[in-house]
Amino acid sequence: QVQLQESGPGLVKPSQTLSLTCTVSGGSISSYGYHWSWIRQHPGKGLEWIGYIYYSGSTYYNPSLKSRVTISVDASKNQFSLKLSSVTAADTAVYYCAREKGYSFDLWGRGTLVTVSS
Amino acid sequence: QSALTQPASVSGSPGQSITIPCTGTSSDVGSYNLVSWYQNHPGKAPKLMIYEGSKRPSGVSDRFSGSKSGNMASLTISGLQAEDEADYYCCSYADNRIVVFGGGTKLTVL
């Protein structure tokens, strides 16, 4: 079955760029009708939608993060990626990649903790 | 876009029913039948429980049901079981193709 797996550094310095990749296995990232999303959860807090991308490259971002976020897709590798620039301690969170269809998220990765600290 | 509003906590005894409300606005919950609900056990990835307001994914117990009235959506869990204890989040499509989550509700099974 389709699985998602996040990967990337667990520690990022303040002011630098956070970069994560989500690898899709067991299915194609080009499957019709799915968006591929990033969602984060601050420690002990709720979920925050970051944005999503369609395999064709169309992107939609949370307005509160839009100026710092870039989501891209590499269909040849069956991966999509997140870049968040100018990070601060407030960006410390568990980052999830997820598959979205009809604006609900039916499949999630296990999540990866990213800590912003010098 | 503001987060959807949920109570911080609810509780119930085994076998009872509970309802978790999720209040939005006319820009999200009120205008679209695209509310979803997620169960989140600590340390685990969230799990989709309800989509499009009231539909259950395959494998989700029929003890979970969703509804909507105006700007408010609700998740009802009937026949509470110990394993239902978790955090629950509502989520809605909103204007301009964005998504908003609720702040989450901690369900305690007494």
Short mmCIF file of C-alpha atoms in Angstrom, two decimals:
data_model
loop_
_atom_site.label_atom_id
_atom_site.label_comp_id
_atom_site.label_asym_id
_atom_site.label_seq_id
_atom_site.Cartn_x
_atom_site.Cartn_y
_atom_site.Cartn_z
CA GLN A 1 0.00 0.00 0.00
CA VAL A 2 1.03 3.62 -0.36
CA GLN A 3 3.35 4.91 2.34
CA LEU A 4 4.91 8.28 3.03
CA GLN A 5 8.26 8.86 4.74
CA GLU A 6 9.76 12.18 5.78
CA SER A 7 13.52 12.73 5.79
CA GLY A 8 15.85 15.60 6.53
CA PRO A 9 17.94 17.24 9.26
CA GLY A 10 16.55 17.13 12.76
CA LEU A 11 18.42 20.28 13.81
CA VAL A 12 18.49 23.60 11.97
CA LYS A 13 20.17 26.82 13.06
CA PRO A 14 18.17 30.02 13.42
CA SER A 15 17.93 32.12 10.24
CA GLN A 16 18.76 29.11 8.08
CA THR A 17 16.49 27.16 5.75
CA LEU A 18 14.67 24.04 6.88
CA SER A 19 14.59 21.40 4.14
CA LEU A 20 12.58 18.19 4.24
CA THR A 21 11.71 15.55 1.68
CA CYS A 22 8.79 13.15 1.59
CA THR A 23 9.21 9.92 -0.35
CA VAL A 24 6.08 8.22 -1.65
CA SER A 25 6.33 4.44 -1.95
CA GLY A 26 3.85 1.85 -3.15
CA GLY A 27 2.12 4.28 -5.50
CA SER A 28 2.70 7.15 -7.90
CA ILE A 29 2.91 10.78 -6.85
CA SER A 30 1.32 11.54 -10.23
CA SER A 31 -1.91 9.79 -9.28
CA TYR A 32 -4.88 11.84 -10.43
CA GLY A 33 -6.72 13.92 -7.89
CA TYR A 34 -4.23 13.91 -5.02
CA HIS A 35 -2.42 16.86 -3.54
CA TRP A 36 0.73 16.29 -1.52
CA SER A 37 0.88 18.27 1.68
CA TRP A 38 2.99 19.41 4.58
CA ILE A 39 1.50 19.86 8.03
CA ARG A 40 3.27 20.62 11.29
CA GLN A 41 2.57 20.25 14.98
CA HIS A 42 4.35 22.43 17.51
CA PRO A 43 5.28 20.59 20.74
CA GLY A 44 2.14 20.06 22.77
CA LYS A 45 0.08 22.11 20.32
CA GLY A 46 -2.35 21.64 17.47
CA LEU A 47 -1.96 20.94 13.77
CA GLU A 48 -1.02 23.67 11.31
CA TRP A 49 -1.43 23.29 7.56
CA ILE A 50 1.66 24.53 5.70
CA GLY A 51 0.69 23.95 2.09
CA TYR A 52 0.26 21.46 -0.72
CA ILE A 53 1.32 20.73 -4.26
CA TYR A 54 -0.20 18.90 -7.18
CA TYR A 55 2.07 16.68 -9.23
CA SER A 56 1.85 19.22 -12.05
CA GLY A 57 3.48 21.76 -9.76
CA SER A 58 0.52 23.91 -8.70
CA THR A 59 1.01 25.05 -5.11
CA TYR A 60 -1.14 26.53 -2.35
CA TYR A 61 0.27 27.85 0.92
CA ASN A 62 -0.89 28.92 4.35
CA PRO A 63 -1.03 32.73 4.08
CA SER A 64 0.76 33.07 7.42
CA LEU A 65 3.79 31.16 6.09
CA LYS A 66 3.59 31.95 2.39
CA SER A 67 6.51 34.38 2.31
CA ARG A 68 8.90 31.73 3.69
CA VAL A 69 7.60 28.47 2.20
CA THR A 70 8.39 26.63 -1.00
CA ILE A 71 6.96 23.20 -1.80
CA SER A 72 8.25 21.40 -4.87
CA VAL A 73 7.77 17.99 -6.48
CA ASP A 74 10.13 15.59 -8.26
CA ALA A 75 7.88 13.10 -9.99
CA SER A 76 10.84 11.14 -11.34
CA LYS A 77 11.88 10.33 -7.78
CA ASN A 78 8.33 10.08 -6.44
CA GLN A 79 9.20 12.76 -3.89
CA PHE A 80 8.03 16.18 -2.81
CA SER A 81 9.89 18.65 -0.67
CA LEU A 82 9.47 21.50 1.79
CA LYS A 83 11.73 24.48 2.24
CA LEU A 84 11.06 26.96 5.03
CA SER A 85 13.41 29.92 5.13
CA SER A 86 14.57 32.23 7.92
CA VAL A 87 13.58 29.81 10.66
CA THR A 88 13.29 30.71 14.32
CA ALA A 89 12.62 28.71 17.47
CA ALA A 90 8.92 29.12 16.70
CA ASP A 91 9.39 26.76 13.75
CA THR A 92 10.40 23.90 16.03
CA ALA A 93 7.78 21.24 15.40
CA VAL A 94 7.01 17.76 14.17
CA TYR A 95 6.63 18.01 10.42
CA TYR A 96 4.30 15.59 8.64
CA CYS A 97 3.87 14.94 4.97
CA ALA A 98 0.41 13.79 3.96
CA ARG A 99 -1.71 12.86 0.95
CA GLU A 100 -4.77 15.00 0.43
CA LYS A 101 -7.86 14.42 -1.65
CA GLY A 102 -11.01 16.46 -1.45
CA TYR A 103 -9.36 18.59 1.21
CA SER A 104 -9.02 15.75 3.68
CA PHE A 105 -5.75 14.04 4.55
CA ASP A 106 -6.14 10.29 4.23
CA LEU A 107 -2.53 9.17 4.49
CA TRP A 108 0.22 10.53 6.72
CA GLY A 109 3.91 9.96 7.23
CA ARG A 110 5.16 9.17 10.71
CA GLY A 111 6.42 12.71 11.16
CA THR A 112 9.87 14.09 11.84
CA LEU A 113 10.90 16.43 14.65
CA VAL A 114 12.81 19.50 13.53
CA THR A 115 14.41 21.59 16.24
CA VAL A 116 15.61 25.12 15.53
CA SER A 117 18.53 25.91 17.80
CA SER A 118 22.05 27.24 17.62
CA GLN B 1 -7.43 32.82 8.18
CA SER B 2 -8.19 31.98 11.83
CA ALA B 3 -8.14 28.48 13.23
CA LEU B 4 -11.44 26.73 13.81
CA THR B 5 -12.66 26.77 17.42
CA GLN B 6 -12.86 23.58 19.48
CA PRO B 7 -13.20 23.06 23.24
CA ALA B 8 -9.90 22.21 24.88
CA SER B 9 -11.26 19.07 26.48
CA VAL B 10 -14.27 16.79 26.76
CA SER B 11 -14.79 13.66 28.78
CA GLY B 12 -17.15 10.74 29.05
CA SER B 13 -17.52 7.34 30.63
CA PRO B 14 -17.21 4.06 28.76
CA GLY B 15 -20.37 3.31 26.81
CA GLN B 16 -21.54 6.91 26.78
CA SER B 17 -21.70 9.25 23.78
CA ILE B 18 -19.85 12.52 23.44
CA THR B 19 -19.93 15.30 20.87
CA ILE B 20 -17.07 17.61 19.94
CA PRO B 21 -18.12 20.88 18.31
CA CYS B 22 -16.02 22.76 15.79
CA THR B 23 -16.98 26.34 15.05
CA GLY B 24 -15.88 28.11 11.91
CA THR B 25 -17.14 30.94 9.76
CA SER B 26 -18.96 31.55 6.51
CA SER B 27 -15.55 31.45 4.80
CA ASP B 28 -14.92 27.83 5.73
CA VAL B 29 -17.26 25.45 7.59
CA GLY B 30 -20.38 27.41 6.71
CA SER B 31 -19.78 27.49 2.98
CA TYR B 32 -18.33 24.09 2.19
CA ASN B 33 -19.20 20.51 3.07
CA LEU B 34 -15.51 19.72 3.34
CA VAL B 35 -14.95 19.22 7.05
CA SER B 36 -12.73 16.37 8.16
CA TRP B 37 -11.87 14.99 11.59
CA TYR B 38 -8.63 13.41 12.81
CA GLN B 39 -7.78 11.24 15.79
CA ASN B 40 -4.30 11.83 17.18
CA HIS B 41 -2.77 9.56 19.79
CA PRO B 42 0.39 10.98 21.42
CA GLY B 43 3.49 10.20 19.42
CA LYS B 44 1.55 8.87 16.46
CA ALA B 45 0.47 10.33 13.14
CA PRO B 46 -3.07 11.66 12.94
CA LYS B 47 -5.72 9.34 11.52
CA LEU B 48 -8.59 10.42 9.29
CA MET B 49 -11.91 9.54 10.95
CA ILE B 50 -14.46 11.58 8.99
CA TYR B 51 -14.29 13.36 5.63
CA GLU B 52 -16.70 15.54 3.67
CA GLY B 53 -18.55 16.27 6.87
CA SER B 54 -20.08 12.87 7.53
CA LYS B 55 -18.34 10.15 5.52
CA ARG B 56 -16.26 7.45 7.18
CA PRO B 57 -13.15 5.99 5.53
CA SER B 58 -12.99 2.25 5.21
CA GLY B 59 -12.01 0.68 8.50
CA VAL B 60 -13.25 3.46 10.77
CA SER B 61 -15.81 2.31 13.32
CA ASP B 62 -19.42 3.37 12.78
CA ARG B 63 -19.34 4.64 16.36
CA PHE B 64 -17.83 7.78 14.83
CA SER B 65 -20.16 10.15 13.01
CA GLY B 66 -19.99 13.71 11.73
CA SER B 67 -22.53 16.42 11.05
CA LYS B 68 -22.79 20.11 10.27
CA SER B 69 -25.21 22.93 10.93
CA GLY B 70 -24.44 26.41 9.72
CA ASN B 71 -20.92 27.39 10.72
CA MET B 72 -20.54 24.53 13.18
CA ALA B 73 -19.45 20.96 12.54
CA SER B 74 -19.60 18.19 15.11
CA LEU B 75 -17.99 14.83 15.75
CA THR B 76 -19.98 12.34 17.79
CA ILE B 77 -18.48 9.22 19.30
CA SER B 78 -20.97 6.71 20.62
CA GLY B 79 -20.29 3.74 22.88
CA LEU B 80 -17.09 5.30 24.20
CA GLN B 81 -14.16 2.94 24.59
CA ALA B 82 -10.86 3.39 26.39
CA GLU B 83 -8.96 3.39 23.09
CA ASP B 84 -10.94 6.44 21.94
CA GLU B 85 -8.96 8.57 24.40
CA ALA B 86 -6.92 10.86 22.17
CA ASP B 87 -6.79 14.36 20.74
CA TYR B 88 -9.30 15.17 17.99
CA TYR B 89 -8.90 17.85 15.35
CA CYS B 90 -11.39 19.26 12.92
CA CYS B 91 -10.28 20.64 9.59
CA SER B 92 -12.02 22.54 6.82
CA TYR B 93 -11.46 23.79 3.33
CA ALA B 94 -11.64 27.58 3.24
CA ASP B 95 -11.88 30.32 0.64
CA ASN B 96 -8.96 30.69 -1.77
CA ARG B 97 -8.10 27.00 -1.66
CA ILE B 98 -6.55 26.94 1.78
CA VAL B 99 -7.07 24.58 4.70
CA VAL B 100 -7.63 25.42 8.36
CA PHE B 101 -7.44 23.18 11.41
CA GLY B 102 -9.10 23.49 14.77
CA GLY B 103 -7.06 23.87 17.92
CA GLY B 104 -7.78 20.30 19.00
CA THR B 105 -9.86 18.69 21.73
CA LYS B 106 -8.50 16.26 24.30
CA LEU B 107 -10.95 13.43 24.91
CA THR B 108 -10.67 11.71 28.27
CA VAL B 109 -12.46 8.42 28.86
CA LEU B 110 -13.19 8.33 32.57
#
